[in-house]
Coordinates of N, CA and C and ligand atoms in Angstrom, one line a residue:
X1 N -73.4 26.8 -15.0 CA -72.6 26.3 -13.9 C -73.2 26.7 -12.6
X2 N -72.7 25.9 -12.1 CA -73.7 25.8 -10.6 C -72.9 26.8 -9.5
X3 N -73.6 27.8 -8.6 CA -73.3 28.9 -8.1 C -72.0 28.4 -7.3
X4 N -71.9 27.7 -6.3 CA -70.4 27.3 -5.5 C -69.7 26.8 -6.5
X5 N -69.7 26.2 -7.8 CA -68.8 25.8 -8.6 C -67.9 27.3 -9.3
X6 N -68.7 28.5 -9.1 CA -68.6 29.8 -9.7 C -67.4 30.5 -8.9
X7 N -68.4 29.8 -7.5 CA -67.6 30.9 -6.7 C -66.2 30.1 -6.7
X8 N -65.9 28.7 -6.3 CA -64.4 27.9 -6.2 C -63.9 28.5 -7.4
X9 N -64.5 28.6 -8.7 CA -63.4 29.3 -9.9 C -62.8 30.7 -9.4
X10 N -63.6 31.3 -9.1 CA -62.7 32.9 -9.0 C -61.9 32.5 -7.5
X11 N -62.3 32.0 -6.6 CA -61.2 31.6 -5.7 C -59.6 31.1 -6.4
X12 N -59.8 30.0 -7.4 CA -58.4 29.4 -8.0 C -58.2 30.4 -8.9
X13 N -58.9 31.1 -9.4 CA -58.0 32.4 -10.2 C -57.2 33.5 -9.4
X14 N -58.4 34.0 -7.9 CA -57.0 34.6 -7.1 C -55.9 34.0 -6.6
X15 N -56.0 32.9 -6.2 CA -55.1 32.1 -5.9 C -53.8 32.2 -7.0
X16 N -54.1 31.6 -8.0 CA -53.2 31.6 -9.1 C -52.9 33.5 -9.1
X17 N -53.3 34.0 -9.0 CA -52.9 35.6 -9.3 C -51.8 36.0 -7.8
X18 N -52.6 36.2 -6.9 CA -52.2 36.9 -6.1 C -51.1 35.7 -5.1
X19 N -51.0 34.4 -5.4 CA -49.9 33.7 -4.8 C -49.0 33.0 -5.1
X20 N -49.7 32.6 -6.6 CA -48.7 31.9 -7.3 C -47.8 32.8 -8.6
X21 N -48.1 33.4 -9.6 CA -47.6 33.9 -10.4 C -47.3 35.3 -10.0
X22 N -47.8 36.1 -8.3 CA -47.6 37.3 -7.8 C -46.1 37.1 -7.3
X23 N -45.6 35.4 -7.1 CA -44.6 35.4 -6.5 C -43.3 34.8 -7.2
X24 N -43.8 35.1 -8.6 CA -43.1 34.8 -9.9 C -42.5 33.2 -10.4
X25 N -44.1 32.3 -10.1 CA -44.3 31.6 -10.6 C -44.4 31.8 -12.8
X26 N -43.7 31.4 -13.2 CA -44.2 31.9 -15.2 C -44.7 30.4 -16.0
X27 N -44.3 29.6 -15.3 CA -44.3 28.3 -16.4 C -46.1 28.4 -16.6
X28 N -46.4 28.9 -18.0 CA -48.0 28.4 -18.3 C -48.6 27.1 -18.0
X29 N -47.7 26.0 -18.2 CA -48.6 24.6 -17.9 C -49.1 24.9 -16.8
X30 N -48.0 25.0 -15.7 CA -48.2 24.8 -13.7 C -49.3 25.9 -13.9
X31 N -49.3 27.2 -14.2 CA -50.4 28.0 -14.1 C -51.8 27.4 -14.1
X32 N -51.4 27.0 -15.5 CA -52.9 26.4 -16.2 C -54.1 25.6 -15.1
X33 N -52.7 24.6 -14.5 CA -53.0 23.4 -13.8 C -53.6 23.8 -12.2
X34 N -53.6 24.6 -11.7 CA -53.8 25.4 -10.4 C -55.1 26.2 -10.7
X35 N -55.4 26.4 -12.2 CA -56.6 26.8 -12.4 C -57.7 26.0 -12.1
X36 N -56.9 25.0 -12.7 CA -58.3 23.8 -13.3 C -59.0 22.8 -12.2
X37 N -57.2 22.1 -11.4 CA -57.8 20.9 -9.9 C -58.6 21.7 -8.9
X38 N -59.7 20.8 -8.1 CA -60.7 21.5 -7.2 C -59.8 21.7 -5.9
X39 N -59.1 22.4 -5.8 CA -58.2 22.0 -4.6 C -59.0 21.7 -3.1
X40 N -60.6 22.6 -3.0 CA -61.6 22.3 -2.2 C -62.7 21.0 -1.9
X41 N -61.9 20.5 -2.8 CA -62.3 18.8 -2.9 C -61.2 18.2 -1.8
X42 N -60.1 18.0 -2.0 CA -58.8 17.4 -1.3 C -58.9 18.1 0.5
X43 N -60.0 18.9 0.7 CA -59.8 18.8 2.5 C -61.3 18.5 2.8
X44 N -61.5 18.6 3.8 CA -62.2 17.8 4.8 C -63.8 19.3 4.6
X45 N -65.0 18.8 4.7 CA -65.7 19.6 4.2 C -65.5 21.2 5.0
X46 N -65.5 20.5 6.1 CA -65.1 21.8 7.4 C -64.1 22.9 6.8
X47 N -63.5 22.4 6.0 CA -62.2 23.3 5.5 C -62.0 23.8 4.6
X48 N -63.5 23.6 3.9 CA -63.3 24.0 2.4 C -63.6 25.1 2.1
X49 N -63.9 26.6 2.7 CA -63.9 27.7 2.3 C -62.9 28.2 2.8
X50 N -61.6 27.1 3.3 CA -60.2 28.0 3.5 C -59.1 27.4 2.8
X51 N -60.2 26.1 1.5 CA -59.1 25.4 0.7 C -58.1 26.6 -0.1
X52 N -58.5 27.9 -0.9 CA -57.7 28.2 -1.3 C -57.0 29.5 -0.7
X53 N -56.7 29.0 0.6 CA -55.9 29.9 0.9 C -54.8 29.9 1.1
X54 N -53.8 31.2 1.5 CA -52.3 31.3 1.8 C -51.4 30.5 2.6
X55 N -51.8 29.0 2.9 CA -51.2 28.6 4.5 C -51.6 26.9 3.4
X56 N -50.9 25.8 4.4 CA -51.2 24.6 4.7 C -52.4 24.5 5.8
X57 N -53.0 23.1 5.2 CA -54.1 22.8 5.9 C -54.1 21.3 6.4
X58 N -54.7 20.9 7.8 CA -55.2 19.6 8.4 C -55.7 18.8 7.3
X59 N -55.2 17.8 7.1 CA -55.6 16.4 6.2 C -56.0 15.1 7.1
X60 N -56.1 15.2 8.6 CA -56.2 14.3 9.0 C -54.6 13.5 9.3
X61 N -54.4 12.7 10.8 CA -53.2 12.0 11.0 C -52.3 13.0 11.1
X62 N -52.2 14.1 11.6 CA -51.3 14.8 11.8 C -50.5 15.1 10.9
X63 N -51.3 15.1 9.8 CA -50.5 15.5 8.4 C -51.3 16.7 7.4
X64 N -50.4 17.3 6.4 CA -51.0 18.4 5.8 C -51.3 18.3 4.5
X65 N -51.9 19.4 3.8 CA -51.8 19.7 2.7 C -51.2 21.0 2.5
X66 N -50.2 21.0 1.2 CA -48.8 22.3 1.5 C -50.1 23.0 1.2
X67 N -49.3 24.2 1.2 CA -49.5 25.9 1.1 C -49.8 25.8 -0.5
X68 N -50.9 26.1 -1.3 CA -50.0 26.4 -2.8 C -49.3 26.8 -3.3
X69 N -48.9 27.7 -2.8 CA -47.2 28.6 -3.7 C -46.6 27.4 -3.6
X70 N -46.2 26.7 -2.5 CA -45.4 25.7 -2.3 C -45.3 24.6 -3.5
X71 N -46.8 24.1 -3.6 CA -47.0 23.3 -4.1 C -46.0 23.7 -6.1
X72 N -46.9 24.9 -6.2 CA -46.5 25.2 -7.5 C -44.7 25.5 -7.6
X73 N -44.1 25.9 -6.7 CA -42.8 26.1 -6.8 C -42.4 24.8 -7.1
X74 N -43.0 23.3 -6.3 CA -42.2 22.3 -7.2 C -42.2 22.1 -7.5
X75 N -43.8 22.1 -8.2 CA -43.9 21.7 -9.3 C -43.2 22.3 -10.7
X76 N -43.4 23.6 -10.5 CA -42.1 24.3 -11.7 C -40.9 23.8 -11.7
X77 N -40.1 23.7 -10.2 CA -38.9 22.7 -10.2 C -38.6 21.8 -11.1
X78 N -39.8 21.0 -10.7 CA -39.6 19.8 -11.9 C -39.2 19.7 -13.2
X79 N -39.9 21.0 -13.7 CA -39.2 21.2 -15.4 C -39.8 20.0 -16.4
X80 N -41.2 19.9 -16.1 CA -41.9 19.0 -16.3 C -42.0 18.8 -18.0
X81 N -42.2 17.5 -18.3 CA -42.5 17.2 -20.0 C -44.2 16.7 -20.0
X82 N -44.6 16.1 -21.1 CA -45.9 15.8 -21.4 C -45.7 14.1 -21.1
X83 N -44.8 14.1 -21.7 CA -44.1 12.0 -21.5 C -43.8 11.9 -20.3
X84 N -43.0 12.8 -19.4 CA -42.9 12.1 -17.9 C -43.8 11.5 -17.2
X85 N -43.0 10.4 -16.6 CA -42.8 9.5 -15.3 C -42.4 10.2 -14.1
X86 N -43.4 10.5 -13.2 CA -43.2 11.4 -12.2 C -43.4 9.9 -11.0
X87 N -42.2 10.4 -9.9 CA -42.5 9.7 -8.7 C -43.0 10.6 -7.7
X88 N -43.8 10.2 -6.6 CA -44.3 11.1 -5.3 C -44.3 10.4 -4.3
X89 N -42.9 10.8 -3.6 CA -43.6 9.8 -2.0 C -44.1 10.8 -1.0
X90 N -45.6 10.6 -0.6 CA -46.2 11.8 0.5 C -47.1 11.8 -0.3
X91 N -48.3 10.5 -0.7 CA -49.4 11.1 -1.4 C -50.3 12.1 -0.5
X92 N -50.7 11.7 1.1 CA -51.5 13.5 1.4 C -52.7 13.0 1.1
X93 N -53.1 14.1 0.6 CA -54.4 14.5 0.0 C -54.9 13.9 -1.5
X94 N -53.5 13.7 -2.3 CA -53.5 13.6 -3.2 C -53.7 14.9 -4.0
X95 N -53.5 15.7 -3.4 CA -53.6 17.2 -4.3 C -52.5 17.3 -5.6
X96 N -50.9 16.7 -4.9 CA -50.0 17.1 -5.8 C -49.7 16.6 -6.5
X97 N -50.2 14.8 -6.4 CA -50.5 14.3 -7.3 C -51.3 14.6 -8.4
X98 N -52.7 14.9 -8.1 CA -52.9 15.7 -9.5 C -53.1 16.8 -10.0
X99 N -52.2 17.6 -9.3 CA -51.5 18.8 -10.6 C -50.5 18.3 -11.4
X100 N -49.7 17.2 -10.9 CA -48.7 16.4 -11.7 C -49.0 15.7 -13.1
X101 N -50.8 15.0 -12.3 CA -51.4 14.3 -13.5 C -51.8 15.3 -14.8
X102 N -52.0 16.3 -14.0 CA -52.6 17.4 -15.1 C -51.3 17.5 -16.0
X103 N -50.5 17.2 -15.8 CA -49.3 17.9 -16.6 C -48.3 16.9 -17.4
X104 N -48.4 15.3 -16.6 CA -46.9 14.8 -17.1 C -48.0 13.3 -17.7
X105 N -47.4 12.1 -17.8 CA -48.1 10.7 -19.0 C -48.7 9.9 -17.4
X106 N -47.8 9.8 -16.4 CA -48.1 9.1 -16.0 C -47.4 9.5 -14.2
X107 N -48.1 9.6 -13.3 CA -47.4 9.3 -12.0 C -47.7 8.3 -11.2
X108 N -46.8 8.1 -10.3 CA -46.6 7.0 -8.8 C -46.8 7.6 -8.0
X109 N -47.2 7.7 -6.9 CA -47.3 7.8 -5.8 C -47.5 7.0 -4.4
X110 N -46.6 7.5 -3.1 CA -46.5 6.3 -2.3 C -47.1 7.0 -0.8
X111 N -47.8 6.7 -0.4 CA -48.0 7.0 0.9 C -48.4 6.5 2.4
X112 N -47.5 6.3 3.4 CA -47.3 5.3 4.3 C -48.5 4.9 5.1
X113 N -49.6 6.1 5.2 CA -50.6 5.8 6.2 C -51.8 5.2 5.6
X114 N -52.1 4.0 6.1 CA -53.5 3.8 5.4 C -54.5 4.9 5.1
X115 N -54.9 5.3 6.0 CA -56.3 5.7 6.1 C -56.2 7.1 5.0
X116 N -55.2 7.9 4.8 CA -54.7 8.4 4.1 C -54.3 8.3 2.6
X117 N -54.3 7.2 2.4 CA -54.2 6.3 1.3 C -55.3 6.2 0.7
X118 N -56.3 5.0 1.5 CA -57.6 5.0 1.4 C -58.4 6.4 0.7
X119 N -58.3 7.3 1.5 CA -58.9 8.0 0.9 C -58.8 9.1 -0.4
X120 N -57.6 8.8 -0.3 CA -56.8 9.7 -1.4 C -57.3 9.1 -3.1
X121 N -56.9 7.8 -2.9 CA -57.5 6.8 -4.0 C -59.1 7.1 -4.3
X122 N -59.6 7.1 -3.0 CA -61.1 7.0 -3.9 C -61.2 8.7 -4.4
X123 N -60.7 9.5 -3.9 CA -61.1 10.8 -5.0 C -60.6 10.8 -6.0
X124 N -59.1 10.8 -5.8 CA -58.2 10.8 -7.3 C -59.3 9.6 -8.7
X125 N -59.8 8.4 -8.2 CA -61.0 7.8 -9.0 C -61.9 8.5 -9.4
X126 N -62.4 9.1 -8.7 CA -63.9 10.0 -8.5 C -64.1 11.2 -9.7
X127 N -62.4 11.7 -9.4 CA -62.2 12.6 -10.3 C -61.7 12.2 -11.8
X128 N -61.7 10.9 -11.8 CA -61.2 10.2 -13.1 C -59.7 10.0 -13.5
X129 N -58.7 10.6 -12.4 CA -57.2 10.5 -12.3 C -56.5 9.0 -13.0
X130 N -57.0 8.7 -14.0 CA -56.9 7.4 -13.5 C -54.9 7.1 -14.6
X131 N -54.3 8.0 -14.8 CA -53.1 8.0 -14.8 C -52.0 8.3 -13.7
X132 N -52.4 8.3 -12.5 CA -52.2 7.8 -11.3 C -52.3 6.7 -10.5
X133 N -51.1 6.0 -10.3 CA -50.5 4.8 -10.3 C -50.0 4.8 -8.3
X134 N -51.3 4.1 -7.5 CA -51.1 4.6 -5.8 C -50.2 3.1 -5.4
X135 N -49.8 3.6 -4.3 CA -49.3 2.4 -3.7 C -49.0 2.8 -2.1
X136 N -49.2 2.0 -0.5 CA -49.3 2.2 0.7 C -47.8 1.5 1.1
X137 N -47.0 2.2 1.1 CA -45.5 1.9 2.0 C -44.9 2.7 2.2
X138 N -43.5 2.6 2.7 CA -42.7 3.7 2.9 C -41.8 4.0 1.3
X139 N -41.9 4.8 1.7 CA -42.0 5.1 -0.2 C -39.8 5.9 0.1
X140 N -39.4 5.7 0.9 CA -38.4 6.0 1.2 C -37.2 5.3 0.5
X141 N -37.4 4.0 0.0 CA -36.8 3.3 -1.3 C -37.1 3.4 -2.2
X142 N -38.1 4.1 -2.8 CA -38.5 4.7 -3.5 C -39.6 3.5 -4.2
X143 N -39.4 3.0 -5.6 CA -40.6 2.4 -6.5 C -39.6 1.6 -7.5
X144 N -39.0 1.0 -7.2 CA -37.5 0.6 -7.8 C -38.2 -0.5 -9.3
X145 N -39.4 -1.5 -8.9 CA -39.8 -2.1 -10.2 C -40.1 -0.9 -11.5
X146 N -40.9 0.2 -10.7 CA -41.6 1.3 -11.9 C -40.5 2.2 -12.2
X147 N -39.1 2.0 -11.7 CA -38.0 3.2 -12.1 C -37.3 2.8 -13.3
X148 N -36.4 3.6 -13.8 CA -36.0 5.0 -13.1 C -37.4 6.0 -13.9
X149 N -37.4 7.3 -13.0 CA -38.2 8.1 -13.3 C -37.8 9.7 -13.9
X150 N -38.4 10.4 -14.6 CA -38.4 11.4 -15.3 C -37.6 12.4 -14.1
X151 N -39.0 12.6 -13.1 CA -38.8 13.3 -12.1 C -39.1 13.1 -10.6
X152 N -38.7 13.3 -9.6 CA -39.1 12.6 -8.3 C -39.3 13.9 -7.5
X153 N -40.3 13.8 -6.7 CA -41.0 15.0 -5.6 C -41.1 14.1 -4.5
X154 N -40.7 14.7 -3.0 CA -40.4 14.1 -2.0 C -41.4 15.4 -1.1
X155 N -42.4 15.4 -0.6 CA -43.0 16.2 -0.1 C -43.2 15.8 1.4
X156 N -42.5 15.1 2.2 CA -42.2 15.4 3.4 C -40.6 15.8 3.7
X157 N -40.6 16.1 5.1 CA -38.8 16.6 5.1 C -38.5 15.4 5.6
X158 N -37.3 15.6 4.7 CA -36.3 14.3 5.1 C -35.0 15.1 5.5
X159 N -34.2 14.1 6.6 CA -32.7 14.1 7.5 C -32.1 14.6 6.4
X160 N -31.7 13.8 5.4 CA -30.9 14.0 4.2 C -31.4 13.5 2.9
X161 N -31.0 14.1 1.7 CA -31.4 13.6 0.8 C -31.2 11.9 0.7
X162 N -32.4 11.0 0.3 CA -32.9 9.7 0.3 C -31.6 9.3 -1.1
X163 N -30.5 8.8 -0.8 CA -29.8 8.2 -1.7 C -30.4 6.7 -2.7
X164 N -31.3 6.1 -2.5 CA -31.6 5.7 -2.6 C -32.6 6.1 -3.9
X165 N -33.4 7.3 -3.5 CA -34.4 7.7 -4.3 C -33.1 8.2 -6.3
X166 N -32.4 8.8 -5.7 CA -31.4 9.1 -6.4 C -30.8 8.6 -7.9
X167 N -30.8 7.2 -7.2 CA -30.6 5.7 -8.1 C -31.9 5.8 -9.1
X168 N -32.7 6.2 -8.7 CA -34.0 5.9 -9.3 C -34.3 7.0 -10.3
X169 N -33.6 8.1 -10.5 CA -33.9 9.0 -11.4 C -33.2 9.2 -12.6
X170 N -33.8 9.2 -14.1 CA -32.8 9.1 -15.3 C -31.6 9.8 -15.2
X171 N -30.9 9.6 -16.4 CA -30.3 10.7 -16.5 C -30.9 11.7 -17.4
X172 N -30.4 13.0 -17.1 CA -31.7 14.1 -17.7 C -32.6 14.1 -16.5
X173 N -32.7 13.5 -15.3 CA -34.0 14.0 -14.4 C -34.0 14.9 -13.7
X174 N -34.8 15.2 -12.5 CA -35.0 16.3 -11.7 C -35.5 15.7 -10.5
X175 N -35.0 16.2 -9.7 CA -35.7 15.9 -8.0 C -35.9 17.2 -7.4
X176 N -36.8 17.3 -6.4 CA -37.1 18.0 -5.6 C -37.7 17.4 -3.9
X177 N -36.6 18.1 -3.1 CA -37.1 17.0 -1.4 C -37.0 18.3 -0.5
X178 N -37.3 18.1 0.3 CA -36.9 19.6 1.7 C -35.9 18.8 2.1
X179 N -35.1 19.1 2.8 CA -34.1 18.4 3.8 C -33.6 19.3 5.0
X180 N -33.8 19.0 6.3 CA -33.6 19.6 7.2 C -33.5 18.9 8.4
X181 N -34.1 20.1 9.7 CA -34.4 18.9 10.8 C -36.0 18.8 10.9
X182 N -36.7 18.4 12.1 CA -37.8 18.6 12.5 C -38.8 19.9 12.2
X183 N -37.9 20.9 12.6 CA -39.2 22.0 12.4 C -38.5 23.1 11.0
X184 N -37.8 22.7 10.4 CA -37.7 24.0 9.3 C -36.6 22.9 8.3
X185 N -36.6 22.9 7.1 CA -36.1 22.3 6.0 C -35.5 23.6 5.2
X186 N -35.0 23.2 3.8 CA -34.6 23.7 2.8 C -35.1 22.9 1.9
X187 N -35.9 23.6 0.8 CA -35.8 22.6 -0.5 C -34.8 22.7 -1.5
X188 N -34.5 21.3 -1.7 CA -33.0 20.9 -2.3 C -33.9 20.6 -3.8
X189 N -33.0 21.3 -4.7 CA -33.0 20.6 -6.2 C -32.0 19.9 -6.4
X190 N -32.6 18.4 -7.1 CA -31.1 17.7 -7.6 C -31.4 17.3 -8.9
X191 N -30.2 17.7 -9.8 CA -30.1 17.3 -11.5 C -29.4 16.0 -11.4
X192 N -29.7 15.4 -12.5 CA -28.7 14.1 -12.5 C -28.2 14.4 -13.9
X193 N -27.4 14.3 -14.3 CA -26.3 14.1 -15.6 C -25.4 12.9 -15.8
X194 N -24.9 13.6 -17.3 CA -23.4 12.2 -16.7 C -22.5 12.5 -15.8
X195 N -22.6 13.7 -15.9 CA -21.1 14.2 -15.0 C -21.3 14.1 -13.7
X196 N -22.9 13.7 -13.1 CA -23.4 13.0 -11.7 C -24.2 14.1 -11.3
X197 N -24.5 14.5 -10.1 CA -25.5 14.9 -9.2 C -25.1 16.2 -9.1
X198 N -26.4 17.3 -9.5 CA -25.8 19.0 -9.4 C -26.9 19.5 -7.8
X199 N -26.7 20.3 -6.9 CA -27.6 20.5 -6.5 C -27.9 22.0 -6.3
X200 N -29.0 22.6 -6.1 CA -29.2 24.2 -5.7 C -30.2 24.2 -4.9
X201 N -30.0 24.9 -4.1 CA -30.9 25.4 -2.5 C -32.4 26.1 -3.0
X202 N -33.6 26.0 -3.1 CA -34.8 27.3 -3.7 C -34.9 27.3 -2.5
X203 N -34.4 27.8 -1.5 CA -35.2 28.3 -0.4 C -35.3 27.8 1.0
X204 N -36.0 28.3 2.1 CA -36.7 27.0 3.4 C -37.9 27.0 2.9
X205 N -38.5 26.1 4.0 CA -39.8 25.7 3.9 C -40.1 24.8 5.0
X206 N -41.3 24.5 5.5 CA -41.6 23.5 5.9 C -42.9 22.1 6.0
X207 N -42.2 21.4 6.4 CA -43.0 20.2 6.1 C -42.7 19.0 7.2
X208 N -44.7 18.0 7.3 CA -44.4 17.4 8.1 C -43.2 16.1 7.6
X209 N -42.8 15.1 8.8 CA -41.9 14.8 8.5 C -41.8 13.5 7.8
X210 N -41.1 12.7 7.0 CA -40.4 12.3 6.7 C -40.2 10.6 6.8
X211 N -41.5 9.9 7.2 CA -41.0 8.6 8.5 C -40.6 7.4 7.4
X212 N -39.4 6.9 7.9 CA -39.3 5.7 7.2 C -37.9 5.1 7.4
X213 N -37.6 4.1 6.5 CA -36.1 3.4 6.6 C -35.0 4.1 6.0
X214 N -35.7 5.3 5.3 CA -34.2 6.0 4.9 C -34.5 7.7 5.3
X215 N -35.7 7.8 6.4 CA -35.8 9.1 6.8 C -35.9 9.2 8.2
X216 N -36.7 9.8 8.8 CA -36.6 10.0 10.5 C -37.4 8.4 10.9
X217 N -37.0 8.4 12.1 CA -37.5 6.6 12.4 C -38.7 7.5 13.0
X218 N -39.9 6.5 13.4 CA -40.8 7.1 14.3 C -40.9 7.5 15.4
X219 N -41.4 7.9 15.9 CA -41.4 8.2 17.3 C -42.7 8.3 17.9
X220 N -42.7 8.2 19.7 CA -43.8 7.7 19.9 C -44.8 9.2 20.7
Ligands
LIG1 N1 -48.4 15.9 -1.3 C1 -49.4 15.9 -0.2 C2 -48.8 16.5 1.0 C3 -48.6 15.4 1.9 S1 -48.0 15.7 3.6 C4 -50.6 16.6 -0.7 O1 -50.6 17.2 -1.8 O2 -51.6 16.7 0.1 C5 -46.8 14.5 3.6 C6 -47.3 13.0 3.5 O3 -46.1 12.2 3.4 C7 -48.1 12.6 4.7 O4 -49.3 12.1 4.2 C8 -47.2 11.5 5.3 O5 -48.0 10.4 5.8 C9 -46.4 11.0 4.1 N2 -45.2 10.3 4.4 C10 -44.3 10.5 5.3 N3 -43.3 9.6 5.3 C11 -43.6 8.8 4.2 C12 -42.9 7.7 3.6 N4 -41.7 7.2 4.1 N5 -43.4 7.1 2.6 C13 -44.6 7.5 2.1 N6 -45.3 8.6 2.6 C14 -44.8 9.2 3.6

């Protein structure tokens, strides 16, 4: 193995030690999966010996890539299966896209900015992702031909939980969104059942925002 490939592995093993499972992260899949993605691939070359660190990073467009703890806390959320249908509006980097890939049959993902898009695509290729399913719009109606879905991750903050996205998840599913205002959120879990919609608070958090027809309008 090739020396920087050596050194990125013991980077994603402290990573996984000292921020994800130190902060009682347990699910082995999510572990596994934070081992394995290059997370120093998904930023900009300038950035890559601070890809595995404690914080969110510049992606370009005034948008980020989360923190990993973050990342992994939703993905645990999720309560992921092998057969899920995962939705994701906020592709990014495409980072959480594939830890998702690593774990569930198949995901969507939607992300509003081209050039962000653009580029997301050609690595998730590069890396051979190719059970990731991209698409460029406001992903705030969510993906209604490919629904309903297993589980839905909403990784910008939104006003309120997207009613919309809602409709779109089985019964038996799982969501995870922040909801807040501008500068500080909460992430919201929602279960769906028969008996309807359960929700619990994991915490604050934050994240950039949210833009679209069922979230913050833009601004100039
Ligand atoms: N999951 C990403 C983090 C993305 S940051 C990663 O792993 O890197 C949030 C992303 O959501 C930004 O790229 C932003 O452009 C996108 N976004 C914001 N509103 C959106 C909308 N309505 N539909 C789709 N993407 C949106």
């Amino acid at each position: 193995m090739k020396k920087e490939s050596i050194k990125h592995e013991r980077q994603r093993e402290e990573m996984v030690q000292q921020q994800i499972a130190a902060r009682g992260i347990t699910d082995a899949k999510v572990l596994a999966t934070f081992r394995k993605v290059p997370r120093h691939l998904f930023v900009s070359e300038a950035l890559r010996d601070q890809a595995y660190g404690d914080y969110p990073l510049p992606i370009g467009e005034q948008q980020t890539i989360s923190q990993p703890y973050i990342v992994a806390e939703m993905t645990q959320a999720l309560e992921l299966n092998n057969d899920d249908r995962v939705l994701e509006i906020g592709t990014g980097s495409g980072y959480q896209a594939a830890i998702l890939a690593e774990i569930v049959y198949r995901v969507y993902t939607v992300e509003r900015i081209r050039t962000l898009y653009v580029q997301a695509r050609n690595l998730l290729d590069k890396l051979h992702y190719h059970s990731i399913v991209m698409r460029c719009s406001d992903g705030t109606s969510g993906w209604r031909d490919e629904g309903p879905f297993d589980a839905i991750i909403v990784t910008a903050g939104a006003p309120d939980v997207p009613e919309k996205l809602l409709d779109q998840l089985v019964e038996g599913g799982r969501m995870v969104v922040p909801v807040g205002n501008q500068h500080s959120q909460e992430l919201i879990k929602l279960t769906k059942d028969k008996s309807g919609i359960h929700k619990s608070n994991l915490g604050g958090c934050r994240f950039v925002k949210l833009i679209g027809a069922h979230g913050w309008k833009e601004s100039r």
